[in-house]
Short mmCIF file of C-alpha atoms and ligand atoms in Angstrom, two decimals:
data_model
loop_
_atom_site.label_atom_id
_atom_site.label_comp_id
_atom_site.label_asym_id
_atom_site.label_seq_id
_atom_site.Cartn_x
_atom_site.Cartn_y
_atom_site.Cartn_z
CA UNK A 1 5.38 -10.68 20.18
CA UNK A 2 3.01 -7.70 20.91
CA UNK A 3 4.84 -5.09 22.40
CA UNK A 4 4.28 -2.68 25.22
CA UNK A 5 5.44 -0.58 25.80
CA UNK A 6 7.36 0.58 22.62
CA UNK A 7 10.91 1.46 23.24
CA UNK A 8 12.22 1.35 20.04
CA UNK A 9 9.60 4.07 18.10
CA UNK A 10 10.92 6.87 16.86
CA UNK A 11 8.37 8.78 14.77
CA UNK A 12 9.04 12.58 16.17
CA UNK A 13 8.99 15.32 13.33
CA UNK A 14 12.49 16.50 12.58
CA UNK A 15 12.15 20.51 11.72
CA UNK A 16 12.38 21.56 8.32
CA UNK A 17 13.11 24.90 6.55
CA UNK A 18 9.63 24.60 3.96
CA UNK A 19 7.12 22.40 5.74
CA UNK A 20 5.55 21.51 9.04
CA UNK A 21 5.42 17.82 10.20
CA UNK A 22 3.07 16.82 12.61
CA UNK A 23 3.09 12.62 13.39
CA UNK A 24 0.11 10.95 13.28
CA UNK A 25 1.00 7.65 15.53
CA UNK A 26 3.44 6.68 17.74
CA UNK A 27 5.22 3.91 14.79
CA UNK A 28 4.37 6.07 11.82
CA UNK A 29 2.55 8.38 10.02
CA UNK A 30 2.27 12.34 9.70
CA UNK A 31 0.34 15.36 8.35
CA UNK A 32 2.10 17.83 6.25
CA UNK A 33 1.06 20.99 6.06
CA UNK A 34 2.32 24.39 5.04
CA UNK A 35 1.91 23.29 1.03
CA UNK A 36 0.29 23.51 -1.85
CA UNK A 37 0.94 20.77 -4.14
CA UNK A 38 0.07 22.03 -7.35
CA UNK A 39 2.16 24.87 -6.35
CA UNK A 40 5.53 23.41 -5.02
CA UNK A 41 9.01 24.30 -5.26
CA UNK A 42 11.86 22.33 -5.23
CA UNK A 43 12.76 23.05 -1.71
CA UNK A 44 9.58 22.01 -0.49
CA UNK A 45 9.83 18.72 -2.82
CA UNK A 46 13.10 17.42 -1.03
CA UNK A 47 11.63 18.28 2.62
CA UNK A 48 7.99 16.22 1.39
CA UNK A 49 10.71 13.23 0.44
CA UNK A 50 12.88 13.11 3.43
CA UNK A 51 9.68 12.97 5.57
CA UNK A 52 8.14 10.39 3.52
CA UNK A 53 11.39 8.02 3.87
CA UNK A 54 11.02 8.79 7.63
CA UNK A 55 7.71 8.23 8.70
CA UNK A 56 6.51 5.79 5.93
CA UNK A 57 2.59 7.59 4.93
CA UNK A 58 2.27 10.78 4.67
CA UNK A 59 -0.66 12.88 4.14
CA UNK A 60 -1.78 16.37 3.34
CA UNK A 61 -4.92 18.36 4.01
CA UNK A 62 -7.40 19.94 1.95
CA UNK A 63 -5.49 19.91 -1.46
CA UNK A 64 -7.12 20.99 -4.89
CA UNK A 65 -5.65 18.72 -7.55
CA UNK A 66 -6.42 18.05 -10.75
CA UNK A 67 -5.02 15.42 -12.48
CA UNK A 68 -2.64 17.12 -14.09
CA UNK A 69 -1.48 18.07 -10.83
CA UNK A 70 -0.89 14.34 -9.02
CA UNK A 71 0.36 13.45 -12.49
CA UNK A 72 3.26 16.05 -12.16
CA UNK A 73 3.75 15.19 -8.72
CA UNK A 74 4.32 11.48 -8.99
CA UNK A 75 6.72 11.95 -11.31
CA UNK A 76 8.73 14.06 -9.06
CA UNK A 77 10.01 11.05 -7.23
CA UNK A 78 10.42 8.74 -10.59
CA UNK A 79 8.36 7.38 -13.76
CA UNK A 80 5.07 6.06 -12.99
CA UNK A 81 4.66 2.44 -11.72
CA UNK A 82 3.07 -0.47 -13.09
CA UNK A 83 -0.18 -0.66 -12.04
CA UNK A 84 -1.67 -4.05 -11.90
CA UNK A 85 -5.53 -4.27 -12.01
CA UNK A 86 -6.61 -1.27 -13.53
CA UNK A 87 -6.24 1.23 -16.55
CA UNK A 88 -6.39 4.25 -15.47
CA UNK A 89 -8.87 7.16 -16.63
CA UNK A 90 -9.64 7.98 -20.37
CA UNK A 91 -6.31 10.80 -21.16
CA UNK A 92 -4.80 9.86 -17.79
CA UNK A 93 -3.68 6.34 -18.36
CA UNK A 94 -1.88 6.32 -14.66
CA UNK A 95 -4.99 7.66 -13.02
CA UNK A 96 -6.37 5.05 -11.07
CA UNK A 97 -9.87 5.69 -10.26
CA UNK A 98 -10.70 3.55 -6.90
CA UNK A 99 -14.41 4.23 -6.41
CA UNK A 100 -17.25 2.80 -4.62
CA UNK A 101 -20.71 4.10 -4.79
CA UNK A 102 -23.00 4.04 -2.21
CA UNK A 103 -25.48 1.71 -3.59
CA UNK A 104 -23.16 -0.33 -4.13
CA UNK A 105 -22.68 -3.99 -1.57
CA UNK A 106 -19.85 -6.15 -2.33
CA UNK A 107 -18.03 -8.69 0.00
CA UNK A 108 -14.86 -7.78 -1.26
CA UNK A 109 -13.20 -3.86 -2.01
CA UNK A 110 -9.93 -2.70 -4.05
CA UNK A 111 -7.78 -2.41 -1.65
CA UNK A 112 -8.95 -4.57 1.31
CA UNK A 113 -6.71 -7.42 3.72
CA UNK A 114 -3.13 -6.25 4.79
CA UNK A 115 -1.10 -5.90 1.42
CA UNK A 116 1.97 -4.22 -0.27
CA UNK A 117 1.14 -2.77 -3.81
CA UNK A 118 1.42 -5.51 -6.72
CA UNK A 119 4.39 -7.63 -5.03
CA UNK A 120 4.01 -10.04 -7.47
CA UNK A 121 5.40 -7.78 -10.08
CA UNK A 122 9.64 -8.27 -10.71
CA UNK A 123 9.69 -4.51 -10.25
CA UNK A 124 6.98 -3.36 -7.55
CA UNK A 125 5.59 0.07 -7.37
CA UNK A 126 8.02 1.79 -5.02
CA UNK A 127 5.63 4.67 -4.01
CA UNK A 128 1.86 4.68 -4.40
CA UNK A 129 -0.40 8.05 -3.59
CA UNK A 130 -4.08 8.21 -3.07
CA UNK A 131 -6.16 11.47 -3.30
CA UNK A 132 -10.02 11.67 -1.46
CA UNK A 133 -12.11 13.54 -3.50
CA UNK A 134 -15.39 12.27 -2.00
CA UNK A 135 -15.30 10.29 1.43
CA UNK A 136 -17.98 8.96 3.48
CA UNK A 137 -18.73 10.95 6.68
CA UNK A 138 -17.11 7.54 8.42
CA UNK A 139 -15.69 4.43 7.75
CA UNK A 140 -13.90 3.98 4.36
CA UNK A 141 -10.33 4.59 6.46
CA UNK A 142 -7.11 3.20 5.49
CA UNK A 143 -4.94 1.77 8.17
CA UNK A 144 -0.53 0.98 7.61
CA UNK A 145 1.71 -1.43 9.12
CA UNK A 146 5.60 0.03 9.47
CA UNK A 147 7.39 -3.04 8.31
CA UNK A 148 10.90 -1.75 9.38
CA UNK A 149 9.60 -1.52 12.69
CA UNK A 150 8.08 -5.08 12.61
CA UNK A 151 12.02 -6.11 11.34
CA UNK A 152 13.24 -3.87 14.28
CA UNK A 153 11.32 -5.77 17.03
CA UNK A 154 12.65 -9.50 15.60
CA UNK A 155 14.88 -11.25 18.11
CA UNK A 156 18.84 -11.29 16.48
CA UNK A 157 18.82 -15.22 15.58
CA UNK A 158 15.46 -14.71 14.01
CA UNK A 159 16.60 -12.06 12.05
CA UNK A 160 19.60 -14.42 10.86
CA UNK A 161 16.94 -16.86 10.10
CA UNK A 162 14.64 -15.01 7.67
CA UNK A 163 17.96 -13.26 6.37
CA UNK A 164 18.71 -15.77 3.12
CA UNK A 165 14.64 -16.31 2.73
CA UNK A 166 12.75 -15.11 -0.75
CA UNK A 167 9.61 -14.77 -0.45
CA UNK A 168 6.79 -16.08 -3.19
CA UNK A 169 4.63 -13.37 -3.95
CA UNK A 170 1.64 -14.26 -5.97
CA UNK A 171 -1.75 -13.02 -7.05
CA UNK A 172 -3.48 -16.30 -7.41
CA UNK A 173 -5.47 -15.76 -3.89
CA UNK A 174 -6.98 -12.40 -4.79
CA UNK A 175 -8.09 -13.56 -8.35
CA UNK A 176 -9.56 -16.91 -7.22
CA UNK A 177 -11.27 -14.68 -4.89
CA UNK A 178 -12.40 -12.34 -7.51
CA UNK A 179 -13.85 -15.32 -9.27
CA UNK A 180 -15.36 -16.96 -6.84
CA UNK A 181 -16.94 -13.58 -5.62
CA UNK A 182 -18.27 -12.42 -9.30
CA UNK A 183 -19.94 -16.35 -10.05
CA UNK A 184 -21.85 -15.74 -6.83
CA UNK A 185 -23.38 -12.83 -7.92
CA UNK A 186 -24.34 -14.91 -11.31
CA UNK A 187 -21.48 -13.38 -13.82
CA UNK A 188 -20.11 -15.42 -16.31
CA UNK A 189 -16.92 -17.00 -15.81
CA UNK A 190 -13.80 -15.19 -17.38
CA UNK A 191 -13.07 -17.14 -21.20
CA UNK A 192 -9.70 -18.40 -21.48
CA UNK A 193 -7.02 -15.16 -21.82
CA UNK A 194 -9.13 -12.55 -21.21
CA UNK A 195 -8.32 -9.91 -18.78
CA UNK A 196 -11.49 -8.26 -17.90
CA UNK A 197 -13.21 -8.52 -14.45
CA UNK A 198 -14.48 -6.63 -11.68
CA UNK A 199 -13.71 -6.00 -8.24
CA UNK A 200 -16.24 -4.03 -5.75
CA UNK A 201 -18.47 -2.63 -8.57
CA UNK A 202 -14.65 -1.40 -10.42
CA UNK A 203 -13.44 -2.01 -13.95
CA UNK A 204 -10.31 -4.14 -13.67
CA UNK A 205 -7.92 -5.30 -16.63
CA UNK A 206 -5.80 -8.15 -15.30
CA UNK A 207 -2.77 -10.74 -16.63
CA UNK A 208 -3.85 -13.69 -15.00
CA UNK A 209 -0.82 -15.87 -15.88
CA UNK A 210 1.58 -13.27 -15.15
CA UNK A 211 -0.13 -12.34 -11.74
CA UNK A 212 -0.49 -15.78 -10.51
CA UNK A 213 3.26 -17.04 -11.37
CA UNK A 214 4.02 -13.83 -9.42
CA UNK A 215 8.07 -13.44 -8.60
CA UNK A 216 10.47 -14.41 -5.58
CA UNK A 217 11.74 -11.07 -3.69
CA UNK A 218 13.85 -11.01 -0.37
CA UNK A 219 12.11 -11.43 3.00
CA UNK A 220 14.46 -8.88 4.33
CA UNK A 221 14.62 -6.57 1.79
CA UNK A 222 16.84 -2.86 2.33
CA UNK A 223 15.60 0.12 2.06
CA UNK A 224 16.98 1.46 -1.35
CA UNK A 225 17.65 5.38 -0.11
CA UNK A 226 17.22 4.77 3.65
CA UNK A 227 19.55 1.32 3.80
CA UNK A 228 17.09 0.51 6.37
CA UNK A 229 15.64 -3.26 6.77
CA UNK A 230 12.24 -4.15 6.66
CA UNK A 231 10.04 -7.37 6.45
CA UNK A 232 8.27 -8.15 3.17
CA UNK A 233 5.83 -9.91 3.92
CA UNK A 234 1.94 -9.59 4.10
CA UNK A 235 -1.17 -11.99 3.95
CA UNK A 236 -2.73 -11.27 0.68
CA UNK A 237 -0.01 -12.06 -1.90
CA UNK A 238 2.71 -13.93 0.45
CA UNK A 239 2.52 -17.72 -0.25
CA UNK A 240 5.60 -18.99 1.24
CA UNK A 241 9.23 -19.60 1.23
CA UNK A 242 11.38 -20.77 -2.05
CA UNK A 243 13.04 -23.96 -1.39
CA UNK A 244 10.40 -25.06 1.33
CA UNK A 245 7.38 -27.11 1.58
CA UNK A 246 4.11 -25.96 2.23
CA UNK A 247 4.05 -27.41 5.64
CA UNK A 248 7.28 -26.12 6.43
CA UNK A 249 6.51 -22.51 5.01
CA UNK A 250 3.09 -22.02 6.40
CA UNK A 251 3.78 -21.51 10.48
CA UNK A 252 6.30 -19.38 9.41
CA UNK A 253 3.94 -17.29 7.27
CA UNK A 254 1.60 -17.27 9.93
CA UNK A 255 3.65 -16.32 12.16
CA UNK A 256 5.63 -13.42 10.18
CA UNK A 257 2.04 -12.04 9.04
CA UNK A 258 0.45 -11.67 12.50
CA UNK A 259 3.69 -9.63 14.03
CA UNK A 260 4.08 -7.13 11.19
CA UNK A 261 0.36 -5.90 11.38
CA UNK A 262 -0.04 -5.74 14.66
CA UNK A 263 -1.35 -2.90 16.27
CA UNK A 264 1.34 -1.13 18.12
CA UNK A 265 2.87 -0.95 14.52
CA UNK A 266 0.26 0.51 12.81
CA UNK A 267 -1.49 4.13 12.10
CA UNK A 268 -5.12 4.82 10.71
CA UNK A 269 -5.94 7.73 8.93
CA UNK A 270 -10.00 9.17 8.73
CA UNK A 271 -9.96 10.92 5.37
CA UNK A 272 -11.75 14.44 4.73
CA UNK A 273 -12.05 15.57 1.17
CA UNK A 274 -9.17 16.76 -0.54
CA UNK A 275 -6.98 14.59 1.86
CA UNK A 276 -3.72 13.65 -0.45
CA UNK A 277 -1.70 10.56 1.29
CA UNK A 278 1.70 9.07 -0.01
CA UNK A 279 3.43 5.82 1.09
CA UNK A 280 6.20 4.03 0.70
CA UNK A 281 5.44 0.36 0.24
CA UNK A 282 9.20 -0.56 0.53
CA UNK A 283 8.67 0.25 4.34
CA UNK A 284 4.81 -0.45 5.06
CA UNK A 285 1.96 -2.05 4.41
CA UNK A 286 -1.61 -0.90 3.93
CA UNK A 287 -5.25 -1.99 4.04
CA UNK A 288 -8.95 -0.46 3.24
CA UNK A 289 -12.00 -1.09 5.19
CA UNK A 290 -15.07 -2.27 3.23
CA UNK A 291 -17.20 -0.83 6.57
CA UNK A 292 -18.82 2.53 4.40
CA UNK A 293 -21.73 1.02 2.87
CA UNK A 294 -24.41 3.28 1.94
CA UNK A 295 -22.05 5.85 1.37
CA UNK A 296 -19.64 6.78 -1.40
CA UNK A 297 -16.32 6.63 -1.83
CA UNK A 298 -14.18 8.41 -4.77
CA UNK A 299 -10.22 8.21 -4.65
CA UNK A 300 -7.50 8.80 -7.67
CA UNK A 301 -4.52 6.43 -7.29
CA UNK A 302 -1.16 6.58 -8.58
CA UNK A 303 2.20 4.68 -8.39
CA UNK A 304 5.81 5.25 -9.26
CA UNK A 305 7.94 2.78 -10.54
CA UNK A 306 10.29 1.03 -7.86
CA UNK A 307 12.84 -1.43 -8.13
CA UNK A 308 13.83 -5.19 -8.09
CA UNK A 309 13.93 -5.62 -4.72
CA UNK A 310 17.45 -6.25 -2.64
C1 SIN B 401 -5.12 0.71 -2.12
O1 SIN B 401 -4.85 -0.39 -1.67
O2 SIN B 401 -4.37 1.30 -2.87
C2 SIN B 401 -6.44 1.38 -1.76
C3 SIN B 401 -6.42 1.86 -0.35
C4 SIN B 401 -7.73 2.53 0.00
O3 SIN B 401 -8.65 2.60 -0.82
O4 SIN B 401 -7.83 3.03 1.13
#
């Protein structure tokens, strides 16, 4: 279905005591401004959560953080997450550093085709933030999907449909990809058990096996502080449906893929340095543009733990 117009958005800024909201889209998104987050209080904290909840990303201007700093805040909203493919910075073990330089050409970038963090994980990162320290002057954004949104606009027997579905969530796409991509450019192929490789010029440590047998998790999974619905579901680690063939999985897929990411749904953000952005992968979906070429691109990633999926 692609929508227009779009009765059912609601992403106005409610007013809070100790920040300003400003939305960034129509389905989702918004700035936050008014903090410093090396320097926040409590106060601030709860207003920065209940905005997050409600408009899915969040971002915030022209923030000086160490990493000391996005350390202390992730862990404001729960113990660090699991992260999948990399391991983190030397002292900072949940640091990820996502960087590209700008000699480097790859086909393929961290981050890139519509996903939800590490889905194939039993308990998926709940939260993951991202802070721009060097960005090119364009290209290199990062576009979302609003998921709950993309449940919203379902048609009531669909919904009843996809309600008892668990979806297979798998990494075995992306690292066949990986593979495929790093024996082009001549490297040898990765021995039996080892977790080494490289993705876009990066340093990644992956569990094959693990990855690759991935874990079931509701289609329809709720919202664990919101008890809102959303659609799990994306085209990089989805595979299909427990219970049902290939053949009988796949349309569905296909079609379930195409409506959450379509546009109406969606907000883009053009980083500046020092841009700090939070999401909530319970309730969206995200993807990076490998369009920046010749440019560099330095971001420091973190997660926070989230939960087995209902
Ligand atoms: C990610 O998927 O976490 C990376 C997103 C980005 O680099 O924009």
């Amino acid at each position: 279905m692609r929508l227009q117009p779009t009765g059912k958005f609601d992403n106005n800024a409610k007013t809070y005591d100790h920040i300003a909201v400003t939305p960034l889209a129509a389905a989702m998104g918004a700035a936050i401004s008014g903090v410093d987050l090396s320097a926040l209080t409590d106060a601030q904290f709860d207003d920065i959560a209940d905005a997050l909840y409600r408009h899915k990303m969040i971002y915030f201007r022209d923030q000086r953080m160490s990493h000391g700093d996005q350390e202390a805040f992730t862990l404001r909203f729960g113990d660090f997450g699991t992260d999948a493919y990399t391991k983190g910075l030397p002292g900072h073990p949940n640091i990820q550093p996502v960087t590209k330089e700008a000699e480097t050409r790859v086909k393929m970038i961290f981050g890139e085709g519509w996903h939800t963090d590490s889905p194939f994980l039993a308990r998926p990162p709940a939260i993951s933030m991202l802070y721009g320290v060097d960005v090119p002057p364009f290209g290199g954004d990062t576009i979302w999907a609003n998921t709950e949104l993309a449940y919203d606009y379902l048609s009531d027997t669909m919904k009843t449909l996809l309600a008892p579905l668990r979806v297979h969530m798998s990494a075995v796409g992306v690292i066949g990809m990986i593979d495929r991509t790093n024996a082009e450019k001549g490297e040898p192929a990765p021995e039996p058990g080892s977790k080494q490789t490289k993705i876009g010029g990066m340093e990644l440590e992956i569990e094959r096996q693990s990855m690759i047998e991935g874990s079931y998790h509701p289609l329809v999974r709720t919202h664990p502080v919101t008890g809102r619905k959303s659609l799990y579901v994306e085209e990089t680690y989805s595979q299909g449906f427990e219970g049902m063939t290939e053949e009988e999985s796949q349309p569905l897929l296909e079609f379930l893929q195409r409506h959450v990411t379509q546009a109406s749904f969606t907000c883009r953000l053009r980083w500046t340095p020092n841009t700090f952005v939070v999401w909530d992968n319970r309730s969206c979906l995200h993807h990076a543009f490998n369009d920046y070429d010749g440019h560099r691109r330095e971001m420091y990633r973190t997660t926070v733990e989230g939960e087995v999926p209902v």
